[in-house]
Amino acid sequence: MGIPHVLAIPYPGQGHVIPMIELMQRATQHGLKVTIANAEFIHTKVMNALSTNEDLGENLNLVSIPDGMEPGEDRNDILKVSQAIQRFMPKELEEFIQKINGAGDDDKISCVIVDGTMGFAVNVAKNLGIKVAVVWFASAAVLVSIQSIPKLIDDGILNKDDGSVTKNKMFPLSVPTISSETLMWTSFNDEAIRKNCFELLSNCNQSMKLADLIICNSAYELEPAAFSAIPKVLPVGPLSASSVPKDKAGNFWSEDSSCLSWLDQQPVCSVIYVAFGSFTIFDQTQFQELALGLELTNRPFLWVVRPDITTDTHVAYPDGFQDRVGIRGKMVGWAPQHKVLRHPSVACFLSHCGWNSTTEGVSNGVPFLCWPYFADQLSNETYICDVWNIGLGFKKDAGGIIRQDEIVRKVEQLFSGNYKERAMELKLKVLNSVQAYGCSEKNLSNFIKWMK
């Protein structure tokens, strides 16, 4: 009999692919063989960004599954991608597994690990008689809200058709970060996207009931109330807290490591690190206000400016901006964030508050300036600002713009407060969870034994 073969299915987003690879790398270190199946367009991005296949480690293989979209279709359109995946990938995944398991050798897939937002894969695995675990890569608080959907509908708080919140109804969830304004699906302005997101999560909620095991990339120390509400969900993270600072696999863009030598030249706890993940898009007005705000802080900053970060076809800085900030400002297309946040010169993280970025910042004792864009990022901001008290949010003006003077004001407030001290205290709690006898590490060890 060959070594156990695990198939992992991440959602096609960078915030899902990277932690899935991290999790599965831990599995291969314990003698498992792992195949990670990505949608075609994601697989291409990941492979192009890999400097070498050695970054993956032994016994880990990346493969692609057709996503059902035509070559010229817009893969940045969240609604189109989501609909295509739900419609097309279940059949492709089933055929992929049957081909491997029907080969007649010892390489059969013995269990499937499914991203919590790819519920159809749970159904496929169960129909084929294969054991399956769900891994949730957002906060446990968000999972509580999703598992509460049926009750919220029964109580007349949610509209069963689109997930909209009924007015004048009290919101009963006791998890401190969740309110009617921070539900994952209500953050989308587009009605079609909002409805699709609600339907997707509702379906995934049903699929999770079929899973043999559910794990979450979080720690009890971060979310005690949430994990108390869903005791069957096991915390195994944050994965970023237990990983070594090497080059990570799963990026969609090549990392610009020149920023690390630039950081070496900056004073300790002086740099504002600015990064908004892979989805955030600014209109030109907001982008320029952000640039001018960073300039006016008179502090060094490292800013990740993706080629597609603005609605315009090219990034346009304010006139003379780059000359004025000189070497005090470093702009890169993509950064090795796991190494940046560990660097002693980084003072704070101006972030979109994606869960991976949030846990990476927390794991390194870095305070936050919160600029959420959509989905779970709003509830993560609540954790950062109101529960853990390790960061500040920005206020928008009447036109919905965060102005330069607001950016300067919040930077100065963060630097003059006790946010760093509290962030370091939280860091110690999180690191204890991933140590040898910590809760997360024990759960992760048991999960790996289960896969075997």
Coordinates of C-alpha atoms in Angstrom, one line a residue:
M1 CA 0.0 0.0 0.0
G2 CA 1.3 3.4 -0.9
I3 CA 1.5 6.5 1.3
P4 CA -1.9 8.3 1.9
H5 CA -2.9 10.6 -0.9
V6 CA -4.7 13.8 0.0
L7 CA -6.6 16.0 -2.5
A8 CA -7.1 19.7 -1.5
I9 CA -9.5 22.1 -3.1
P10 CA -9.0 25.8 -2.3
Y11 CA -11.3 28.7 -3.4
P12 CA -9.7 30.6 -6.3
G13 CA -8.5 33.6 -4.3
Q14 CA -5.0 34.3 -3.1
G15 CA -6.2 34.5 0.5
H16 CA -7.3 30.9 0.2
V17 CA -4.6 29.4 -2.0
I18 CA -1.7 30.5 0.2
P19 CA -3.0 29.1 3.5
M20 CA -4.1 25.9 1.9
I21 CA -0.6 25.4 0.6
E22 CA 0.8 26.2 4.0
L23 CA -1.5 23.7 5.6
M24 CA -0.8 21.0 3.1
Q25 CA 3.0 21.6 3.4
R26 CA 2.6 20.6 7.0
A27 CA 0.9 17.4 5.9
T28 CA 3.7 16.5 3.5
Q29 CA 6.2 17.0 6.4
H30 CA 4.5 14.1 8.1
G31 CA 4.7 11.7 5.3
L32 CA 1.5 12.4 3.3
K33 CA 1.3 12.9 -0.5
V34 CA -0.8 15.9 -1.4
T35 CA -2.4 17.2 -4.6
I36 CA -3.8 20.7 -4.7
A37 CA -6.3 21.3 -7.4
N38 CA -6.9 24.9 -8.5
A39 CA -9.1 26.4 -11.1
E40 CA -7.2 26.7 -14.4
F41 CA -6.6 30.5 -14.3
I42 CA -5.4 30.4 -10.7
H43 CA -3.1 27.5 -11.4
T44 CA -1.4 29.5 -14.2
K45 CA -0.9 32.5 -11.9
V46 CA 0.6 30.5 -9.1
M47 CA 3.0 28.5 -11.4
N48 CA 4.1 31.7 -13.1
A49 CA 4.9 33.4 -9.8
L50 CA 6.8 30.4 -8.4
S51 CA 10.5 30.9 -8.5
T52 CA 11.1 27.2 -8.4
N53 CA 9.0 24.1 -7.8
E54 CA 11.2 23.4 -4.8
D55 CA 9.2 26.2 -3.0
L56 CA 6.4 23.6 -2.7
G57 CA 8.5 20.9 -1.0
E58 CA 8.4 17.2 -1.6
N59 CA 5.3 15.2 -2.2
L60 CA 3.2 18.3 -3.0
N61 CA 1.8 18.7 -6.5
L62 CA -0.3 21.5 -8.0
V63 CA -2.8 20.6 -10.8
S64 CA -5.5 22.5 -12.6
I65 CA -9.2 21.8 -13.1
P66 CA -11.2 23.6 -15.9
D67 CA -13.2 26.5 -14.5
G68 CA -15.9 26.6 -17.2
M69 CA -15.0 30.1 -18.5
E70 CA -13.8 31.0 -21.9
P71 CA -10.2 32.2 -22.4
G72 CA -11.2 35.9 -23.0
E73 CA -13.7 36.2 -20.1
D74 CA -12.9 38.5 -17.2
R75 CA -11.6 36.5 -14.3
N76 CA -11.7 39.6 -12.0
D77 CA -15.5 39.5 -12.2
I78 CA -16.4 37.9 -8.9
L79 CA -19.9 37.0 -9.9
K80 CA -19.0 35.3 -13.2
V81 CA -16.2 33.3 -11.6
S82 CA -18.4 32.2 -8.8
Q83 CA -21.2 31.1 -11.1
A84 CA -18.9 29.3 -13.5
I85 CA -17.2 27.4 -10.7
Q86 CA -20.5 26.2 -9.1
R87 CA -21.9 25.2 -12.5
F88 CA -18.9 23.6 -14.1
M89 CA -16.3 22.3 -11.5
P90 CA -18.3 19.6 -9.7
K91 CA -18.4 17.4 -12.8
E92 CA -14.7 18.1 -13.6
L93 CA -13.7 17.4 -10.0
E94 CA -15.6 14.1 -9.9
E95 CA -14.0 13.0 -13.2
F96 CA -10.5 14.0 -11.9
I97 CA -10.9 11.9 -8.8
Q98 CA -12.4 8.9 -10.6
K99 CA -9.5 8.9 -13.1
I100 CA -6.9 8.8 -10.3
N101 CA -8.8 6.2 -8.2
G102 CA -9.6 4.1 -11.2
A103 CA -6.0 3.7 -12.3
G104 CA -5.6 0.4 -10.3
D105 CA -2.4 1.4 -8.4
D106 CA -1.6 2.5 -4.8
D107 CA -2.0 6.2 -5.5
K108 CA -5.7 6.4 -4.8
I109 CA -7.0 9.6 -3.1
S110 CA -7.9 8.6 0.5
C111 CA -9.3 11.9 1.7
V112 CA -10.3 15.3 0.4
I113 CA -9.7 18.7 2.1
V114 CA -12.2 21.3 1.0
D115 CA -12.1 25.1 1.4
G116 CA -15.2 26.1 3.3
T117 CA -16.5 28.2 0.4
M118 CA -16.2 25.3 -2.1
G119 CA -19.1 23.3 -0.6
F120 CA -19.8 21.4 -3.9
A121 CA -16.5 19.5 -3.4
V122 CA -17.8 18.1 -0.1
N123 CA -20.7 16.6 -2.0
V124 CA -18.5 15.2 -4.7
A125 CA -16.2 13.5 -2.1
K126 CA -19.1 12.0 -0.2
N127 CA -20.8 10.7 -3.3
L128 CA -17.5 8.9 -4.1
G129 CA -17.3 7.4 -0.6
I130 CA -14.2 9.4 0.3
K131 CA -13.8 11.0 3.8
V132 CA -13.7 14.7 3.7
A133 CA -12.7 17.6 6.0
V134 CA -13.6 21.3 5.6
V135 CA -11.0 24.0 6.4
W136 CA -12.3 27.5 7.1
F137 CA -9.8 30.2 6.2
A138 CA -11.7 33.2 7.5
S139 CA -12.5 34.0 11.2
A140 CA -14.5 31.7 13.4
A141 CA -16.9 34.6 14.0
V142 CA -17.8 34.7 10.3
L143 CA -18.4 30.9 10.4
V144 CA -20.8 31.4 13.3
S145 CA -22.8 34.0 11.3
I146 CA -23.0 31.6 8.3
Q147 CA -24.1 28.6 10.5
S148 CA -26.7 30.9 12.0
I149 CA -28.4 31.7 8.6
P150 CA -31.3 29.2 9.0
K151 CA -32.2 30.5 12.5
L152 CA -31.9 34.1 11.4
I153 CA -34.3 33.4 8.5
D154 CA -36.7 31.5 10.8
D155 CA -36.7 34.5 13.2
G156 CA -37.5 36.9 10.4
I157 CA -34.2 38.7 10.7
L158 CA -32.9 37.7 7.2
N159 CA -34.7 37.6 3.9
K160 CA -34.5 34.0 2.7
D161 CA -34.1 35.0 -0.9
D162 CA -31.2 37.4 -0.8
G163 CA -29.9 37.5 2.8
S164 CA -30.9 41.2 3.3
V165 CA -31.5 42.3 6.9
T166 CA -35.1 43.0 7.9
K167 CA -35.4 46.5 9.4
N168 CA -36.3 47.0 13.1
K169 CA -35.1 43.6 14.0
M170 CA -32.5 43.1 16.8
F171 CA -29.5 41.1 15.7
P172 CA -29.1 38.2 18.2
L173 CA -25.6 36.9 17.5
S174 CA -23.4 37.1 20.6
V175 CA -20.1 37.1 18.7
P176 CA -18.7 40.6 19.2
T177 CA -17.6 41.3 15.6
I178 CA -20.8 40.4 13.8
S179 CA -23.7 42.8 13.2
S180 CA -26.1 43.4 10.4
E181 CA -23.6 45.7 8.8
T182 CA -20.7 43.2 9.0
L183 CA -22.3 40.0 7.6
M184 CA -20.0 38.7 4.9
W185 CA -22.6 39.0 2.1
T186 CA -24.1 42.4 3.0
S187 CA -20.8 44.2 2.3
F188 CA -21.3 43.9 -1.5
N189 CA -23.0 46.9 -3.1
D190 CA -23.9 45.0 -6.3
E191 CA -27.2 43.2 -5.6
A192 CA -26.4 40.3 -7.9
I193 CA -23.1 39.6 -6.2
R194 CA -24.7 40.0 -2.8
K195 CA -27.4 37.5 -3.6
N196 CA -24.9 35.0 -5.1
C197 CA -22.6 35.3 -2.1
F198 CA -25.5 34.6 0.2
E199 CA -26.7 31.6 -1.8
L200 CA -23.1 30.2 -2.0
L201 CA -22.6 30.5 1.8
S202 CA -26.0 29.0 2.5
N203 CA -25.2 26.0 0.3
C204 CA -21.8 25.6 1.9
N205 CA -23.5 25.7 5.3
Q206 CA -25.5 22.6 4.2
S207 CA -22.4 20.9 2.8
M208 CA -20.4 21.4 6.0
K209 CA -22.9 19.3 7.8
L210 CA -21.7 16.3 5.7
A211 CA -18.0 16.8 6.5
D212 CA -16.3 14.4 8.8
L213 CA -14.2 17.2 10.4
I214 CA -14.1 21.1 10.3
I215 CA -11.0 23.0 11.2
C216 CA -10.4 26.8 11.2
N217 CA -7.3 28.9 10.6
S218 CA -7.6 30.7 13.9
A219 CA -6.9 30.3 17.6
Y220 CA -9.1 30.0 20.6
E221 CA -7.0 32.8 22.2
L222 CA -8.2 35.2 19.4
E223 CA -11.9 34.2 19.3
P224 CA -13.0 32.5 22.5
A225 CA -16.7 33.6 22.1
A226 CA -16.9 32.3 18.5
F227 CA -15.3 28.9 19.2
S228 CA -17.6 28.5 22.2
A229 CA -20.5 29.0 19.9
I230 CA -19.3 26.3 17.4
P231 CA -17.5 23.7 19.7
K232 CA -17.2 21.1 16.9
V233 CA -15.0 23.4 14.8
L234 CA -11.3 22.9 15.7
P235 CA -8.8 25.9 15.7
V236 CA -5.5 24.9 14.1
G237 CA -3.9 28.4 13.6
P238 CA -2.9 30.9 12.8
L239 CA -0.9 28.9 10.3
S240 CA 1.3 32.0 9.6
A241 CA 2.4 32.0 13.3
S242 CA 4.0 28.6 13.1
S243 CA 5.5 28.9 9.6
V244 CA 9.1 29.8 9.0
P245 CA 9.9 33.1 7.1
K246 CA 10.8 31.5 3.8
D247 CA 9.5 32.3 0.3
K248 CA 5.8 31.3 0.2
A249 CA 4.2 29.4 -2.6
G250 CA 0.7 30.4 -3.8
N251 CA 1.3 34.1 -4.7
F252 CA -0.4 35.4 -7.8
W253 CA 2.4 37.9 -8.4
S254 CA 6.2 37.7 -8.1
E255 CA 7.5 39.2 -4.9
D256 CA 9.8 42.2 -5.1
S257 CA 12.4 41.4 -2.4
S258 CA 14.3 44.7 -2.9
C259 CA 12.0 46.1 -0.2
L260 CA 13.7 44.0 2.4
S261 CA 17.1 45.7 1.9
W262 CA 15.2 49.1 1.9
L263 CA 13.7 48.1 5.2
D264 CA 17.2 47.3 6.6
Q265 CA 18.1 51.0 6.1
Q266 CA 15.1 52.3 8.1
P267 CA 15.0 53.0 11.9
V268 CA 13.4 50.4 14.2
C269 CA 9.6 50.8 14.4
S270 CA 9.4 53.6 11.9
V271 CA 7.9 52.3 8.7
I272 CA 4.2 52.3 7.7
Y273 CA 3.6 49.1 5.7
V274 CA 0.7 49.6 3.3
A275 CA -0.9 46.6 1.5
F276 CA -4.5 45.9 0.5
G277 CA -4.4 42.2 -0.7
S278 CA -5.3 40.9 -4.1
F279 CA -8.9 42.3 -4.6
T280 CA -9.0 45.9 -3.3
I281 CA -9.5 48.4 -6.1
F282 CA -9.4 52.2 -5.7
D283 CA -10.8 54.9 -7.9
Q284 CA -8.3 57.6 -8.9
T285 CA -9.5 60.1 -6.3
Q286 CA -9.1 57.8 -3.4
F287 CA -5.8 56.5 -4.7
Q288 CA -4.4 60.0 -4.9
E289 CA -5.7 60.9 -1.4
L290 CA -4.0 57.9 0.0
A291 CA -0.7 58.8 -1.7
L292 CA -0.9 62.4 -0.4
G293 CA -1.8 61.2 3.1
L294 CA 1.3 58.9 3.2
E295 CA 3.4 61.8 2.0
L296 CA 2.1 64.2 4.6
T297 CA 2.9 61.8 7.5
N298 CA 6.6 62.5 6.9
R299 CA 7.3 59.0 7.9
P300 CA 8.9 56.2 5.8
F301 CA 6.4 53.9 4.1
L302 CA 6.5 50.7 2.1
W303 CA 3.5 50.6 -0.2
V304 CA 2.3 47.6 -2.2
V305 CA 0.8 49.0 -5.5
R306 CA -0.5 46.2 -7.7
P307 CA -0.7 46.9 -11.4
D308 CA -4.5 46.5 -11.2
I309 CA -5.1 48.4 -7.9
T310 CA -6.9 51.3 -9.5
T311 CA -10.0 51.5 -11.8
D312 CA -7.8 53.3 -14.4
T313 CA -5.7 51.3 -16.9
H314 CA -2.5 52.5 -15.3
V315 CA -1.5 53.7 -11.8
A316 CA -1.2 57.5 -11.7
Y317 CA 0.4 59.0 -8.7
P318 CA -0.2 62.8 -7.8
D319 CA 2.0 65.1 -9.8
G320 CA 5.5 65.2 -8.3
F321 CA 4.7 62.6 -5.6
Q322 CA 7.5 60.2 -6.3
D323 CA 10.1 63.0 -6.5
R324 CA 8.9 64.6 -3.2
V325 CA 8.8 61.4 -1.2
G326 CA 12.2 60.2 -2.6
I327 CA 13.7 57.3 -0.8
R328 CA 11.4 57.8 2.2
G329 CA 8.7 56.0 0.2
K330 CA 9.2 52.6 -1.4
M331 CA 6.6 51.3 -3.8
V332 CA 6.6 47.7 -5.0
G333 CA 4.2 45.6 -7.1
W334 CA 4.0 42.8 -4.6
A335 CA 5.9 42.2 -1.3
P336 CA 7.1 39.2 0.7
Q337 CA 4.6 40.1 3.4
H338 CA 5.5 37.3 5.8
K339 CA 9.0 38.7 5.9
V340 CA 8.0 42.3 5.9
L341 CA 5.8 42.0 9.0
R342 CA 8.6 40.3 10.9
H343 CA 11.1 43.1 10.1
P344 CA 12.0 45.3 13.1
S345 CA 11.7 48.5 11.1
V346 CA 7.9 48.0 10.5
A347 CA 5.9 50.1 13.0
C348 CA 2.3 49.5 11.8
F349 CA 0.2 47.8 9.0
L350 CA -2.2 49.9 7.0
S351 CA -4.3 46.9 5.8
H352 CA -7.5 45.8 4.1
C353 CA -7.9 43.5 7.1
G354 CA -8.2 40.2 5.2
W355 CA -8.0 37.3 7.6
N356 CA -4.5 36.2 6.5
S357 CA -3.1 39.7 6.8
T358 CA -4.8 40.1 10.1
T359 CA -3.4 37.0 11.6
E360 CA 0.0 37.7 10.1
G361 CA 0.1 41.1 11.7
V362 CA -1.2 39.7 15.0
S363 CA 1.4 36.9 15.0
N364 CA 4.2 39.5 14.7
G365 CA 2.9 42.0 17.2
V366 CA 2.2 44.7 14.6
P367 CA -0.6 47.3 15.2
F368 CA -3.1 48.2 12.5
L369 CA -4.6 51.0 10.5
C370 CA -7.8 49.4 9.1
W371 CA -9.1 50.0 5.6
P372 CA -11.5 47.1 4.9
Y373 CA -12.8 46.6 1.3
F374 CA -15.5 43.9 1.5
A375 CA -16.7 40.5 2.8
D376 CA -15.2 39.4 6.2
Q377 CA -12.8 42.3 6.3
L378 CA -15.4 44.5 8.0
S379 CA -15.8 42.1 11.0
N380 CA -12.0 41.7 11.1
E381 CA -11.7 45.4 11.6
T382 CA -14.1 45.2 14.5
Y383 CA -11.9 42.6 16.1
I384 CA -8.8 44.8 15.6
C385 CA -10.3 48.0 16.8
D386 CA -13.0 47.1 19.3
V387 CA -12.1 43.7 20.7
W388 CA -8.3 43.4 20.7
N389 CA -7.8 47.2 20.7
I390 CA -4.7 47.0 18.6
G391 CA -5.6 49.3 15.8
L392 CA -7.7 52.2 14.4
G393 CA -10.1 52.6 11.6
F394 CA -10.6 55.6 9.2
K395 CA -13.6 57.8 8.8
K396 CA -14.9 58.6 5.3
D397 CA -16.2 62.0 4.3
A398 CA -19.7 62.6 3.0
G399 CA -18.6 61.5 -0.5
G400 CA -17.3 58.1 0.8
I401 CA -13.6 59.2 0.5
I402 CA -10.9 58.8 3.2
R403 CA -9.1 62.1 3.0
Q404 CA -5.4 62.8 3.4
D405 CA -5.8 64.7 6.6
E406 CA -7.8 61.7 8.2
I407 CA -4.9 59.4 7.2
V408 CA -2.3 61.7 8.9
R409 CA -4.5 62.1 12.0
K410 CA -4.9 58.3 12.5
V411 CA -1.2 57.6 11.8
E412 CA -0.2 60.1 14.6
Q413 CA -2.8 58.7 16.9
L414 CA -1.5 55.2 16.4
F415 CA 2.1 56.1 16.9
S416 CA 1.4 58.1 20.1
G417 CA -0.8 55.4 21.7
N418 CA -0.2 52.1 23.5
Y419 CA -1.3 50.0 20.5
K420 CA 2.1 48.4 20.0
E421 CA 2.2 47.2 23.6
R422 CA -1.2 45.6 23.3
A423 CA -0.3 44.0 19.9
M424 CA 2.8 42.4 21.5
E425 CA 0.7 41.0 24.4
L426 CA -1.7 39.4 21.9
K427 CA 1.2 38.1 19.9
L428 CA 2.4 36.1 22.9
K429 CA -1.0 34.6 23.4
V430 CA -1.2 33.5 19.7
L431 CA 2.3 32.1 19.7
N432 CA 1.5 30.0 22.7
S433 CA -1.4 28.4 20.8
V434 CA 0.9 27.1 18.1
Q435 CA 3.7 25.8 20.4
A436 CA 4.1 22.1 21.0
Y437 CA 1.5 21.9 23.8
G438 CA -0.8 24.7 22.6
C439 CA -4.4 24.1 21.6
S440 CA -4.0 24.9 17.9
E441 CA -0.9 22.7 17.6
K442 CA -2.6 19.7 19.3
N443 CA -5.6 20.1 17.0
L444 CA -3.4 20.3 13.9
S445 CA -1.4 17.2 14.9
N446 CA -4.7 15.3 15.4
F447 CA -5.9 16.5 12.0
I448 CA -2.8 15.2 10.3
K449 CA -3.2 11.8 12.1
W450 CA -6.8 11.8 10.8
M451 CA -5.6 12.3 7.2
K452 CA -3.2 9.5 7.6

